[in-house]
Structures are given as structure tokens and as C-alpha cells.
């Protein structure tokens, strides 16, 4: 079997943004699903899905990322696979079109994370697409005032599970700031024997409470959502917001959030049609 779940961020989604969030998630899901349906790897599926989210200014990742206090785009991204625990991460990277592809290239390195100019130089050495940092700012970019990050988890037919995250961080953040998204055990984790998880939301609190590690330790294959709910309870205590997605080793989905909305799409080889929701409440209706 194969399965894929992704999210477009824990955030407020206004009525006029609803269609763009739904469509963006479905387009990204289709890109990842196409890889899995043709027998491709979970790592390639995660990259394909996250590249779509990074290309869509609806989401705070890649093109349309949040602007830091200097009005610049600094991005973070990571990818992890659950067989050999390979991790690739980039942080405070500028002037690349697809941070997730740079993170994926890092999977083949001993180094697990590169920052700033070193990360961009690595992208250039790998022949990945560079751009003028200003090209990542859409003409009508508005400060969202909300946090979000994109994330995706895929399970392929060989049983490999992979997770990816990508974010432009927080609007107005101090230049050089790093949140949870590139930090293993905080914003993401994957282990073929257990499953994988990805978070979005207030990065400092997610990192302080190591939400991904908590979920991996507590994940019940019969009730995957419970571990997400307990983890979110730890940031809620700090009056912070988060949303998380999880996929178990046998392909069961779970997701929850305490943000107002959290756009999520998922599908498996057992579902003929993809599902997309802007909140858990909508899924439960
Ligand atoms: N969750 C994304 C960030 O705080 O950077």
C-alpha cells in the first residue's frame, strides 16, 4: 500500500483564502500521489508535494514566504527517511527556489544541516535552482500576521516512510532566527518501525517541548491522533498554537490542531478520492 498526508499550515484562513488553500493542498497531494502510484519512493513523493506548496504563494514556504525584520526571505526546510534515519536540513537559506530539494540533496551527506550562505553554496554545487532572493516575494505580498509551515509525510509500497517540512518562518522575525521546522524531534521525525510526524505553528514552543519526539514515543497505531493531541496540549499550556499530522507505519492517518484552521489533505491506496479539509471540525461534520 501507499499513503500520503500533507498540510498547508496552522493558521487563520479567511473565507476568501479558503479555495486557494484547498486547491493548493490538492495540487500538492496529486504531485506526491503520482510518485507513489508509479512505485516511486516516499522521499521523492514528499519532495514533489512540498515543491508544489513552495511554488504557491498561498503558503508560507518558498515563493510567498514570510518576510523577516529586514524585509527579507529566509527559509528553513528538512526531510527525513525512516529506514536509515537520514536527515537533510537547511536553515536561514536565501535565494533558492525550492528549499525542500536542497534538504533532499543533503540526505546523501554526512552533515545533517547547513545554514545560510553555506546552504546556498551547497545548492549551487548540486545544480539546484537559485534565484534573486527578491524573486521569492510576490508583487502583492502582505504580511500574514500568522505562522504557518508546510509539511508532508509519505509511505511507499516498500514500507519506507519519509517526512518533509518547509517554511519562511515568522513575519518580522529577527534575521537568522531558526524555528522548529528544520530541527529533528521538534518539527518532524520519521521511523519506519513507528511512523512519522510533522508540525506547524509557534516554532519556539514546538522546539521547547520537542513535540515530534513526544509523538514518536507515544504513538499508538490504533489511535494515532491521541499522541498529536497530547503533544499539542503541551504548547497550549504555553498559550501557543500548533497543528500536527501523523502517519503510522501501517498507513493510518491522524491530525489535530489548536490553531483556528489547519489545511490538510490525504489519500492512500485504499481511498479512491483525496480528502481535503481546512479544519478538524470540518472533517468531523
Ligand atoms: N513553525 C515554523 C516556525 O516557527 O518557523
XYZ file of N, CA and C and ligand atoms in Angstrom:
860
model
N 0.830 -1.194 0.000
C 0.000 0.000 0.000
C 0.870 1.251 0.000
N 0.266 2.394 -0.347
C 0.943 3.680 -0.192
C -0.022 4.645 0.500
N 0.531 5.697 1.089
C -0.298 6.705 1.765
C 0.462 8.022 1.792
N -0.297 9.103 1.775
C 0.329 10.436 1.822
C -0.608 11.401 2.536
N -0.045 12.240 3.390
C -0.799 13.290 4.085
C 0.066 14.546 4.075
N -0.564 15.683 3.882
C 0.196 16.948 3.902
C -0.638 18.038 4.536
N 0.050 19.119 4.923
C -0.671 20.269 5.468
C -0.097 21.568 4.902
N -0.948 22.604 4.941
C -0.558 23.923 4.447
C -0.410 24.944 5.548
N -0.328 24.468 6.804
C -0.004 25.380 7.886
C -1.105 25.555 8.909
N -0.681 25.712 10.162
C -1.593 26.014 11.274
C -1.755 27.529 11.285
N -2.941 28.023 10.975
C -3.109 29.469 10.781
C -4.596 29.804 10.708
N -4.905 31.085 10.588
C -6.267 31.521 10.290
C -6.419 31.531 8.769
N -7.511 30.984 8.276
C -7.788 31.036 6.834
C -9.085 31.816 6.655
N -8.998 32.982 6.049
C -10.193 33.800 5.844
C -11.005 33.201 4.690
N -12.301 33.549 4.652
C -13.197 32.934 3.661
C -12.646 33.082 2.243
N -12.067 34.260 1.942
C -11.601 34.485 0.572
C -10.311 33.700 0.256
N -9.692 33.114 1.296
C -8.468 32.320 1.089
C -8.751 30.817 1.062
N -10.012 30.452 1.328
C -10.330 29.028 1.512
C -10.070 28.221 0.241
N -10.553 28.716 -0.899
C -10.402 27.935 -2.140
C -8.931 27.747 -2.489
N -8.146 28.814 -2.322
C -6.719 28.714 -2.669
C -6.016 27.693 -1.775
N -6.387 27.644 -0.499
C -5.777 26.669 0.408
C -6.164 25.237 0.040
N -7.451 25.060 -0.244
C -7.913 23.715 -0.628
C -7.243 23.259 -1.926
N -7.292 24.152 -2.931
C -6.753 23.754 -4.246
C -5.254 23.528 -4.174
N -4.563 24.399 -3.428
C -3.107 24.244 -3.309
C -2.739 22.919 -2.664
N -3.497 22.544 -1.634
C -3.218 21.260 -0.970
C -3.509 20.091 -1.909
N -4.603 20.190 -2.671
C -4.940 19.076 -3.577
C -3.920 18.941 -4.704
N -3.436 20.064 -5.219
C -2.424 20.011 -6.296
C -1.145 19.359 -5.761
N -0.767 19.741 -4.552
C 0.448 19.164 -3.953
C 0.253 17.673 -3.683
N -0.941 17.310 -3.192
C -1.214 15.899 -2.915
C -1.114 15.086 -4.213
N -1.656 15.640 -5.286
C -1.630 14.924 -6.574
C -0.188 14.699 -7.036
N 0.666 15.689 -6.805
C 2.078 15.544 -7.217
C 2.756 14.419 -6.429
N 2.512 14.373 -5.132
C 3.113 13.317 -4.314
C 2.512 11.952 -4.632
N 1.196 11.953 -4.810
C 0.495 10.688 -5.104
C 1.002 10.086 -6.418
N 1.235 10.936 -7.417
C 1.691 10.439 -8.727
C 3.000 9.667 -8.572
N 3.875 10.142 -7.706
C 5.153 9.445 -7.469
C 4.887 8.076 -6.850
N 4.007 8.037 -5.843
C 3.742 6.778 -5.133
C 3.021 5.776 -6.031
N 2.089 6.281 -6.854
C 1.320 5.374 -7.726
C 2.197 4.684 -8.759
N 3.281 5.391 -9.164
C 4.140 4.726 -10.153
C 5.271 3.949 -9.475
N 5.138 3.724 -8.160
C 6.112 2.901 -7.441
C 7.336 3.666 -6.998
N 7.258 5.002 -7.017
C 8.394 5.827 -6.588
C 8.546 5.831 -5.077
N 9.624 6.480 -4.616
C 9.941 6.424 -3.183
C 9.200 7.500 -2.397
N 9.040 7.220 -1.106
C 8.394 8.178 -0.207
C 9.167 9.501 -0.174
N 10.491 9.422 -0.258
C 11.303 10.649 -0.242
C 10.971 11.502 -1.476
N 10.894 10.861 -2.633
C 10.576 11.617 -3.861
C 9.149 12.163 -3.815
N 8.237 11.401 -3.206
C 6.849 11.869 -3.109
C 6.759 13.107 -2.225
N 7.460 13.082 -1.096
C 7.460 14.240 -0.183
C 8.058 15.446 -0.902
N 9.169 15.239 -1.596
C 9.781 16.368 -2.310
C 8.802 16.939 -3.352
N 8.168 16.050 -4.114
C 7.264 16.521 -5.184
C 6.112 17.328 -4.602
N 5.534 16.850 -3.499
C 4.396 17.551 -2.891
C 4.838 18.897 -2.307
N 5.954 18.895 -1.595
C 6.381 20.136 -0.930
C 6.834 21.168 -1.969
N 7.406 20.727 -3.084
C 7.778 21.695 -4.141
C 6.537 22.451 -4.637
N 5.416 21.746 -4.752
C 4.181 22.430 -5.187
C 3.754 23.466 -4.162
N 3.830 23.095 -2.879
C 3.436 24.041 -1.827
C 4.388 25.236 -1.803
N 5.680 24.988 -2.042
C 6.663 26.079 -2.066
C 6.439 27.018 -3.256
N 5.887 26.487 -4.342
C 5.685 27.320 -5.539
C 4.420 28.170 -5.434
N 3.574 27.883 -4.441
C 2.260 28.520 -4.334
C 2.310 29.588 -3.244
N 2.091 30.866 -3.594
C 2.208 31.931 -2.589
C 1.112 31.910 -1.529
N 0.154 30.997 -1.657
C -0.852 30.824 -0.599
C -0.189 30.374 0.697
N 0.957 29.696 0.561
C 1.591 29.056 1.720
C 2.909 29.744 2.065
N 3.226 29.727 3.362
C 4.453 30.363 3.847
C 5.631 29.394 3.721
N 6.082 29.256 2.470
C 7.230 28.386 2.172
C 7.660 28.726 0.746
N 8.943 28.822 0.488
C 9.401 29.142 -0.861
C 8.846 30.486 -1.314
N 8.262 30.520 -2.530
C 7.676 31.750 -3.088
C 6.502 32.187 -2.204
N 6.559 33.439 -1.724
C 5.487 33.919 -0.839
C 5.775 33.701 0.629
N 7.043 33.402 0.957
C 7.423 33.209 2.371
C 7.250 34.491 3.173
N 7.121 34.336 4.483
C 7.098 35.485 5.391
C 8.387 36.306 5.223
N 8.286 37.597 5.549
C 9.456 38.483 5.475
C 9.977 38.728 6.891
N 11.283 38.658 7.048
C 11.870 38.899 8.378
C 11.926 40.407 8.677
N 12.526 40.775 9.791
C 12.517 42.183 10.209
C 13.251 43.086 9.220
N 14.123 42.508 8.410
C 14.804 43.288 7.367
C 14.032 43.283 6.051
N 12.842 42.662 6.049
C 12.045 42.577 4.822
C 12.587 41.538 3.854
N 13.343 40.554 4.374
C 13.939 39.541 3.508
C 13.337 38.163 3.781
N 13.487 37.276 2.784
C 13.012 35.898 2.915
C 14.176 35.002 3.332
N 14.048 34.409 4.514
C 14.992 33.383 4.988
C 14.156 32.126 5.223
N 14.608 31.011 4.690
C 13.764 29.807 4.733
C 14.464 28.653 5.461
N 13.636 27.742 5.961
C 14.135 26.518 6.610
C 13.384 25.335 6.005
N 14.062 24.217 5.866
C 13.406 23.022 5.340
C 14.167 21.795 5.801
N 13.459 20.684 5.916
C 14.126 19.425 6.272
C 13.380 18.265 5.665
N 14.105 17.173 5.499
C 13.499 15.930 5.027
C 14.190 14.794 5.777
N 13.414 13.773 6.117
C 13.973 12.632 6.863
C 13.336 11.362 6.356
N 14.141 10.293 6.277
C 13.575 8.995 5.907
C 13.754 8.026 7.078
N 12.793 7.116 7.213
C 12.719 6.299 8.412
C 13.390 4.944 8.341
N 14.177 4.667 7.301
C 14.874 3.374 7.227
C 16.249 3.471 7.869
N 17.030 4.456 7.384
C 18.402 4.629 7.901
C 18.521 5.896 8.738
N 17.406 6.554 8.982
C 17.373 7.788 9.782
C 18.243 8.874 9.154
N 18.242 8.918 7.825
C 18.964 10.001 7.149
C 18.139 11.280 7.294
N 18.844 12.363 7.558
C 18.195 13.670 7.711
C 18.940 14.668 6.840
N 18.194 15.500 6.117
C 18.791 16.622 5.390
C 18.071 17.880 5.812
N 18.802 18.886 6.236
C 18.149 20.123 6.665
C 18.903 21.349 6.177
N 18.147 22.392 5.882
C 18.758 23.693 5.570
C 18.040 24.739 6.406
N 18.796 25.721 6.846
C 18.181 26.750 7.677
C 18.740 28.118 7.312
N 17.891 29.135 7.472
C 18.258 30.515 7.138
C 18.874 30.556 5.736
N 18.254 29.813 4.815
C 18.751 29.797 3.436
C 18.004 30.867 2.638
N 18.729 31.557 1.770
C 18.143 32.630 0.951
C 18.423 32.328 -0.530
N 17.525 32.801 -1.395
C 17.815 32.773 -2.826
C 17.861 31.394 -3.454
N 17.013 30.477 -2.972
C 16.821 29.196 -3.683
C 15.318 29.031 -3.902
N 14.957 28.454 -5.021
C 13.523 28.310 -5.338
C 12.861 27.244 -4.462
N 13.581 26.143 -4.228
C 12.959 25.012 -3.532
C 13.846 24.492 -2.411
N 13.697 25.053 -1.223
C 14.491 24.572 -0.083
C 14.357 23.066 0.144
N 13.177 22.489 -0.132
C 12.999 21.046 0.114
C 13.946 20.222 -0.764
N 14.237 20.708 -1.966
C 15.143 19.951 -2.852
C 16.581 20.056 -2.358
N 16.921 21.180 -1.741
C 18.268 21.307 -1.152
C 18.364 20.354 0.041
N 17.294 20.323 0.854
C 17.267 19.407 2.003
C 17.395 17.964 1.520
N 16.701 17.626 0.443
C 16.762 16.247 -0.076
C 18.192 15.908 -0.533
N 18.838 16.847 -1.185
C 20.229 16.588 -1.625
C 21.140 16.345 -0.416
N 20.821 16.976 0.702
C 21.608 16.796 1.932
C 21.512 15.377 2.488
N 20.456 14.623 2.095
C 20.296 13.253 2.619
C 21.507 12.379 2.300
N 22.196 12.719 1.219
C 23.344 11.897 0.813
C 24.638 12.337 1.493
N 24.567 13.357 2.345
C 25.766 13.885 3.022
C 25.817 13.366 4.462
N 27.032 13.352 5.045
C 27.138 13.034 6.479
C 26.576 14.168 7.322
N 26.821 15.386 6.858
C 26.309 16.577 7.557
C 24.792 16.559 7.493
N 24.110 16.854 8.602
C 22.643 16.809 8.548
C 21.997 18.183 8.363
N 22.742 19.265 8.617
C 22.118 20.571 8.410
C 23.155 21.604 7.985
N 22.777 22.447 7.028
C 23.618 23.576 6.621
C 22.806 24.853 6.765
N 23.513 25.942 7.110
C 22.834 27.221 7.337
C 23.323 28.289 6.365
N 22.430 29.228 6.083
C 22.777 30.473 5.422
C 23.515 30.302 4.110
N 24.610 31.060 3.989
C 25.341 31.080 2.723
C 25.911 29.696 2.384
N 26.320 28.949 3.426
C 26.845 27.602 3.174
C 25.790 26.705 2.539
N 24.546 26.860 2.974
C 23.451 26.061 2.411
C 23.213 26.453 0.959
N 23.270 27.769 0.674
C 23.048 28.207 -0.709
C 24.190 27.744 -1.612
N 25.415 27.790 -1.078
C 26.554 27.318 -1.883
C 26.423 25.833 -2.183
N 25.945 25.065 -1.209
C 25.713 23.632 -1.436
C 24.663 23.450 -2.549
N 23.589 24.241 -2.487
C 22.550 24.151 -3.522
C 23.157 24.413 -4.902
N 24.021 25.417 -4.973
C 24.660 25.747 -6.255
C 25.534 24.579 -6.731
N 26.305 23.999 -5.798
C 27.174 22.861 -6.168
C 26.346 21.683 -6.691
N 25.148 21.517 -6.150
C 24.283 20.398 -6.553
C 23.500 20.720 -7.822
N 23.680 21.935 -8.352
C 22.978 22.319 -9.582
C 21.507 22.611 -9.349
N 21.135 22.949 -8.111
C 19.725 23.240 -7.808
C 19.417 24.692 -8.136
N 18.128 24.981 -8.271
C 17.733 26.282 -8.821
C 17.919 27.417 -7.813
N 18.780 28.364 -8.194
C 18.989 29.573 -7.379
C 18.146 30.697 -7.967
N 17.920 31.735 -7.171
C 17.209 32.901 -7.695
C 17.644 34.120 -6.894
N 17.289 35.274 -7.409
C 17.465 36.501 -6.635
C 16.487 36.389 -5.451
N 16.941 36.622 -4.207
C 16.003 36.499 -3.074
C 14.725 37.313 -3.260
N 14.817 38.448 -3.972
C 13.629 39.293 -4.169
C 12.584 38.588 -5.027
N 13.008 37.611 -5.821
C 12.045 36.895 -6.687
C 11.123 35.974 -5.885
N 11.427 35.780 -4.603
C 10.555 34.939 -3.776
C 9.420 35.745 -3.145
N 9.424 37.056 -3.400
C 8.392 37.928 -2.819
C 7.385 38.275 -3.908
N 6.148 37.784 -3.799
C 5.140 38.110 -4.811
C 4.876 39.609 -4.846
N 4.437 40.139 -5.998
C 4.232 41.591 -6.119
C 3.318 42.160 -5.041
N 2.267 41.443 -4.666
C 1.296 41.990 -3.709
C 1.432 41.336 -2.347
N 2.656 40.958 -1.980
C 2.822 40.227 -0.707
C 2.294 41.045 0.461
N 1.475 40.397 1.287
C 1.033 41.070 2.500
C 1.581 40.291 3.692
N 1.834 41.006 4.777
C 2.254 40.308 5.999
C 1.058 39.512 6.484
N 1.209 38.213 6.684
C 0.062 37.385 7.068
C -0.282 37.577 8.531
N 0.734 37.899 9.339
C 0.484 38.038 10.767
C 0.229 36.701 11.431
N 0.230 35.627 10.656
C 0.041 34.294 11.245
C 1.232 33.439 10.863
N 1.429 32.390 11.649
C 2.537 31.498 11.374
C 2.018 30.320 10.604
N 2.791 29.801 9.731
C 2.495 28.502 9.168
C 3.735 27.968 8.505
N 3.666 26.755 8.166
C 4.777 25.972 7.651
C 4.085 24.936 6.814
N 4.716 24.377 5.819
C 4.081 23.255 5.139
C 4.798 21.971 5.526
N 4.081 20.864 5.403
C 4.691 19.578 5.749
C 4.002 18.454 5.010
N 4.721 17.358 4.837
C 4.165 16.204 4.120
C 4.807 14.933 4.661
N 4.020 13.885 4.751
C 4.525 12.547 5.113
C 4.034 11.574 4.050
N 4.911 10.674 3.625
C 4.506 9.654 2.649
C 5.047 8.293 3.070
N 4.272 7.285 2.729
C 4.654 5.877 2.935
C 4.586 5.218 1.567
N 5.695 4.597 1.142
C 5.660 3.983 -0.194
C 5.427 2.480 -0.092
N 5.303 1.853 -1.260
C 4.907 0.430 -1.236
C 6.006 -0.489 -0.718
N 7.243 0.020 -0.557
C 8.299 -0.799 0.061
C 8.268 -0.689 1.587
N 7.417 0.203 2.118
C 7.360 0.392 3.576
C 8.223 1.536 4.063
N 8.877 2.245 3.111
C 9.687 3.409 3.511
C 8.751 4.570 3.842
N 9.042 5.246 4.959
C 8.261 6.416 5.352
C 9.193 7.619 5.371
N 8.697 8.751 4.865
C 9.521 9.967 4.824
C 8.668 11.163 5.201
N 9.326 12.169 5.747
C 8.628 13.389 6.153
C 9.436 14.597 5.673
N 8.738 15.662 5.303
C 9.414 16.904 4.909
C 8.694 18.107 5.472
N 9.460 19.162 5.749
C 8.888 20.435 6.201
C 9.525 21.563 5.387
N 8.825 22.681 5.283
C 9.418 23.849 4.620
C 8.698 25.085 5.139
N 9.455 26.148 5.410
C 8.819 27.349 5.971
C 9.628 28.611 5.677
N 8.915 29.711 5.647
C 9.554 31.027 5.615
C 9.642 31.612 7.013
N 9.251 30.836 8.027
C 9.365 31.302 9.412
C 8.298 32.312 9.771
N 8.650 33.222 10.638
C 7.675 34.176 11.184
C 7.851 35.555 10.573
N 6.738 36.203 10.302
C 6.785 37.601 9.843
C 7.529 38.449 10.855
N 8.456 39.258 10.379
C 9.144 40.210 11.260
C 10.149 39.574 12.197
N 10.525 38.308 11.958
C 11.470 37.636 12.864
C 12.849 38.284 12.797
N 13.590 38.149 13.883
C 14.976 38.609 13.912
C 15.762 37.865 12.823
N 16.516 38.556 11.986
C 17.283 37.850 10.943
C 18.167 36.769 11.571
N 18.176 35.601 10.951
C 18.953 34.481 11.486
C 18.172 33.563 12.401
N 16.916 33.924 12.680
C 16.096 33.110 13.586
C 15.799 31.723 12.965
N 15.858 30.691 13.802
C 15.551 29.323 13.377
C 14.418 28.786 14.247
N 13.387 28.248 13.619
C 12.264 27.680 14.366
C 12.375 26.168 14.491
N 11.235 25.526 14.609
C 11.207 24.071 14.809
C 11.387 23.278 13.521
N 11.045 23.906 12.376
C 10.874 23.121 11.142
C 12.108 22.349 10.680
N 13.353 22.877 10.858
C 14.496 22.071 10.408
C 15.088 21.202 11.523
N 14.468 21.225 12.712
C 15.059 20.510 13.849
C 14.358 19.168 14.083
N 15.112 18.071 13.885
C 14.566 16.728 14.103
C 14.124 16.586 15.555
N 12.983 15.940 15.753
C 12.457 15.750 17.108
C 11.605 16.924 17.562
N 11.691 18.027 16.841
C 10.879 19.209 17.173
C 9.766 19.347 16.135
N 10.138 19.754 14.893
C 9.130 19.945 13.851
C 8.820 18.688 13.056
N 9.628 17.650 13.181
C 9.399 16.439 12.368
C 10.196 15.261 12.922
N 9.824 14.045 12.504
C 10.641 12.848 12.724
C 10.026 11.705 11.911
N 10.851 10.713 11.572
C 10.365 9.529 10.838
C 11.125 8.300 11.292
N 10.402 7.205 11.450
C 10.993 5.908 11.816
C 10.079 4.846 11.202
N 10.612 4.058 10.275
C 9.769 3.062 9.584
C 9.031 2.140 10.543
N 9.617 1.894 11.726
C 9.006 0.955 12.668
C 7.820 1.571 13.401
N 7.729 2.886 13.368
C 6.706 3.589 14.160
C 5.773 4.405 13.264
N 6.355 5.292 12.457
C 5.598 6.204 11.620
C 6.359 7.505 11.496
N 5.642 8.571 11.166
C 6.299 9.880 11.034
C 5.322 10.972 11.407
N 5.901 12.131 11.743
C 5.091 13.254 12.212
C 5.686 14.558 11.703
N 4.828 15.555 11.472
C 5.290 16.906 11.115
C 4.393 17.920 11.811
N 5.015 18.991 12.306
C 4.270 20.050 12.998
C 4.396 21.375 12.274
N 3.439 22.244 12.580
C 3.434 23.635 12.131
C 2.952 24.459 13.313
N 3.373 25.715 13.376
C 2.860 26.569 14.443
C 3.959 27.396 15.070
N 3.803 27.698 16.340
C 4.755 28.563 17.062
C 6.044 27.781 17.304
N 7.059 28.082 16.474
C 8.259 27.247 16.414
C 9.049 27.188 17.704
N 9.107 28.298 18.431
C 9.885 28.291 19.670
C 9.263 27.311 20.670
N 7.942 27.355 20.797
C 7.280 26.483 21.774
C 7.295 25.025 21.306
N 7.145 24.810 20.001
C 7.203 23.428 19.481
C 8.587 22.851 19.765
N 9.635 23.679 19.586
C 11.003 23.201 19.849
C 11.224 23.000 21.343
N 10.770 23.978 22.160
C 10.962 23.833 23.616
C 10.373 22.528 24.125
N 9.216 22.176 23.603
C 8.524 20.984 24.106
C 8.784 19.748 23.238
N 9.661 19.872 22.237
C 10.051 18.726 21.392
C 8.839 17.899 20.969
N 7.917 18.558 20.282
C 6.645 17.884 20.009
C 6.795 16.622 19.174
N 7.661 16.648 18.169
C 7.768 15.456 17.308
C 8.289 14.264 18.108
N 9.250 14.504 18.999
C 9.788 13.406 19.820
C 8.688 12.830 20.711
N 7.871 13.725 21.267
C 6.786 13.244 22.138
C 5.835 12.331 21.365
N 5.499 12.742 20.138
C 4.559 11.928 19.353
C 5.182 10.572 19.027
N 6.453 10.573 18.643
C 7.092 9.299 18.280
C 7.109 8.335 19.470
N 7.304 8.859 20.673
C 7.335 7.990 21.855
C 5.941 7.483 22.223
N 4.912 8.288 21.943
C 3.570 7.967 22.446
C 2.650 7.384 21.380
N 3.147 7.250 20.132
C 2.247 6.908 19.025
C 1.612 5.523 19.200
N 0.282 5.513 19.218
C -0.487 4.275 19.320
C -1.040 3.996 17.921
N -0.626 2.881 17.288
C -1.079 2.633 15.917
C -2.595 2.543 15.789
N -3.280 2.222 16.900
C -4.744 2.136 16.831
C -5.428 3.479 17.065
N -4.674 4.472 17.527
C -5.269 5.780 17.821
C -4.202 6.863 17.611
N -3.770 7.042 16.346
C -2.627 7.927 16.112
C -2.869 9.379 16.517
N -4.148 9.784 16.515
C -4.430 11.185 16.807
C -4.183 11.531 18.275
N -4.293 10.527 19.133
C -4.162 10.814 20.568
C -2.801 11.431 20.883
N -1.739 10.881 20.286
C -0.390 11.394 20.573
C -0.239 12.833 20.090
N -0.864 13.153 18.957
C -0.816 14.537 18.447
C -1.540 15.463 19.430
N -2.708 15.013 19.882
C -3.494 15.836 20.812
C -2.737 16.100 22.098
N -2.069 15.059 22.617
C -1.308 15.248 23.868
C -0.154 16.219 23.647
N 0.519 16.091 22.503
C 1.653 16.981 22.214
C 1.175 18.431 22.105
N 0.065 18.630 21.415
C -0.454 19.997 21.261
C -0.845 20.567 22.627
N -1.309 19.706 23.520
C -1.621 20.158 24.880
C -0.414 20.807 25.544
N 0.780 20.334 25.245
C 1.987 20.900 25.865
C 2.278 22.319 25.362
N 1.967 22.615 24.098
C 2.180 24.003 23.649
C 0.989 24.884 24.015
N -0.188 24.275 24.099
C -1.355 25.058 24.517
C -1.138 25.610 25.921
N -0.452 24.834 26.767
C -0.121 25.302 28.137
C 0.695 26.586 28.094
N 1.462 26.756 27.007
C 2.301 27.955 26.852
C 1.567 29.026 26.044
N 0.266 28.826 25.877
C -0.581 29.739 25.085
C -0.078 29.869 23.666
N 0.447 28.761 23.132
C 0.947 28.746 21.760
C 0.036 27.875 20.904
N 0.222 28.004 19.580
C -0.610 27.255 18.634
C 0.239 26.283 17.846
N -0.375 25.139 17.511
C 0.308 24.171 16.660
C -0.719 23.306 15.952
N -0.277 22.718 14.860
C -1.047 21.694 14.166
C -0.083 20.593 13.791
N -0.526 19.360 13.839
C 0.374 18.254 13.502
C -0.316 17.197 12.672
N 0.479 16.568 11.789
C -0.001 15.420 11.010
C 0.860 14.219 11.370
N 0.242 13.037 11.329
C 0.990 11.817 11.628
C 0.532 10.724 10.671
N 1.461 9.828 10.361
C 1.153 8.647 9.546
C 1.845 7.469 10.227
N 1.079 6.422 10.532
C 1.691 5.278 11.211
C 2.393 4.381 10.180
N 3.187 3.460 10.700
C 3.950 2.564 9.820
C 3.030 1.714 8.954
N 1.775 1.501 9.417
C 0.856 0.723 8.575
C -0.135 1.611 7.826
N 0.178 2.928 7.737
C -0.569 3.801 6.836
C -1.824 4.425 7.404
N -1.925 4.553 8.736
C -3.096 5.228 9.322
C -2.774 6.696 9.559
N -3.755 7.549 9.229
C -3.570 8.993 9.352
C -4.071 9.513 10.690
N -3.486 10.602 11.141
C -4.035 11.363 12.259
C -3.628 12.817 12.090
N -4.467 13.729 12.526
C -4.094 15.142 12.516
C -4.979 15.907 13.479
N -4.427 16.923 14.089
C -5.163 17.784 15.013
C -4.478 19.144 15.040
N -5.175 20.127 15.590
C -4.599 21.478 15.693
C -5.339 22.245 16.761
N -4.669 23.243 17.339
C -5.388 24.184 18.207
C -5.369 25.579 17.601
N -4.821 25.703 16.394
C -4.950 26.947 15.621
C -6.388 26.993 15.104
N -6.826 28.165 14.613
C -8.209 28.245 14.145
C -8.416 27.297 12.964
N -7.508 27.357 11.991
C -7.583 26.439 10.852
C -6.262 25.687 10.678
N -6.323 24.653 9.871
C -5.132 23.840 9.553
C -5.520 23.073 8.285
N -5.003 23.515 7.150
C -5.384 22.897 5.877
C -4.648 21.567 5.716
N -5.405 20.500 5.525
C -4.813 19.151 5.438
C -5.446 18.389 4.286
N -4.630 17.642 3.558
C -5.133 16.745 2.511
C -4.469 15.393 2.692
N -5.196 14.331 2.371
C -4.595 13.000 2.496
C -5.273 12.009 1.556
N -4.568 10.958 1.266
C -5.087 9.877 0.429
C -4.197 8.660 0.611
N -4.776 7.482 0.425
C -3.957 6.262 0.426
C -4.446 5.382 -0.704
N -3.745 4.281 -0.932
C -4.170 3.363 -1.992
C -5.535 2.768 -1.661
N -5.985 2.893 -0.414
C -7.302 2.389 -0.028
C -8.421 3.407 -0.255
N -8.071 4.679 -0.562
C -9.090 5.716 -0.776
C -9.105 6.075 -2.263
N -10.263 5.940 -2.905
C -10.330 6.295 -4.331
C -10.134 7.791 -4.527
N -10.627 8.606 -3.592
C -10.603 10.068 -3.763
C -9.770 10.722 -2.669
N -9.060 11.810 -3.009
C -8.355 12.549 -1.967
C -9.347 13.272 -1.054
N -8.946 13.510 0.179
C -9.758 14.312 1.119
C -8.985 15.592 1.398
N -9.701 16.692 1.526
C -9.069 17.956 1.905
C -9.992 18.693 2.859
N -9.424 19.237 3.919
C -10.200 19.960 4.939
C -9.395 21.167 5.400
N -10.125 22.180 5.852
C -9.443 23.367 6.381
C -9.395 23.346 7.900
N -10.085 22.403 8.525
C -10.024 22.262 9.985
C -10.512 20.867 10.355
N -10.184 20.428 11.560
C -10.642 19.128 12.058
C -12.154 19.129 12.195
N -12.657 20.299 12.616
C -14.116 20.433 12.771
C -14.819 20.120 11.446
N -14.249 20.601 10.345
C -14.865 20.363 9.031
C -14.833 18.871 8.706
N -13.741 18.199 9.028
C -13.651 16.752 8.739
C -14.705 15.977 9.540
N -14.969 16.434 10.765
C -15.886 15.687 11.649
C -17.356 15.913 11.304
N -17.632 16.945 10.470
C -19.036 17.248 10.163
C -19.708 16.130 9.399
N 6.812 26.604 12.571
C 7.610 27.421 11.772
C 8.469 28.341 12.500
O 8.181 28.673 13.637
O 9.470 28.774 11.940
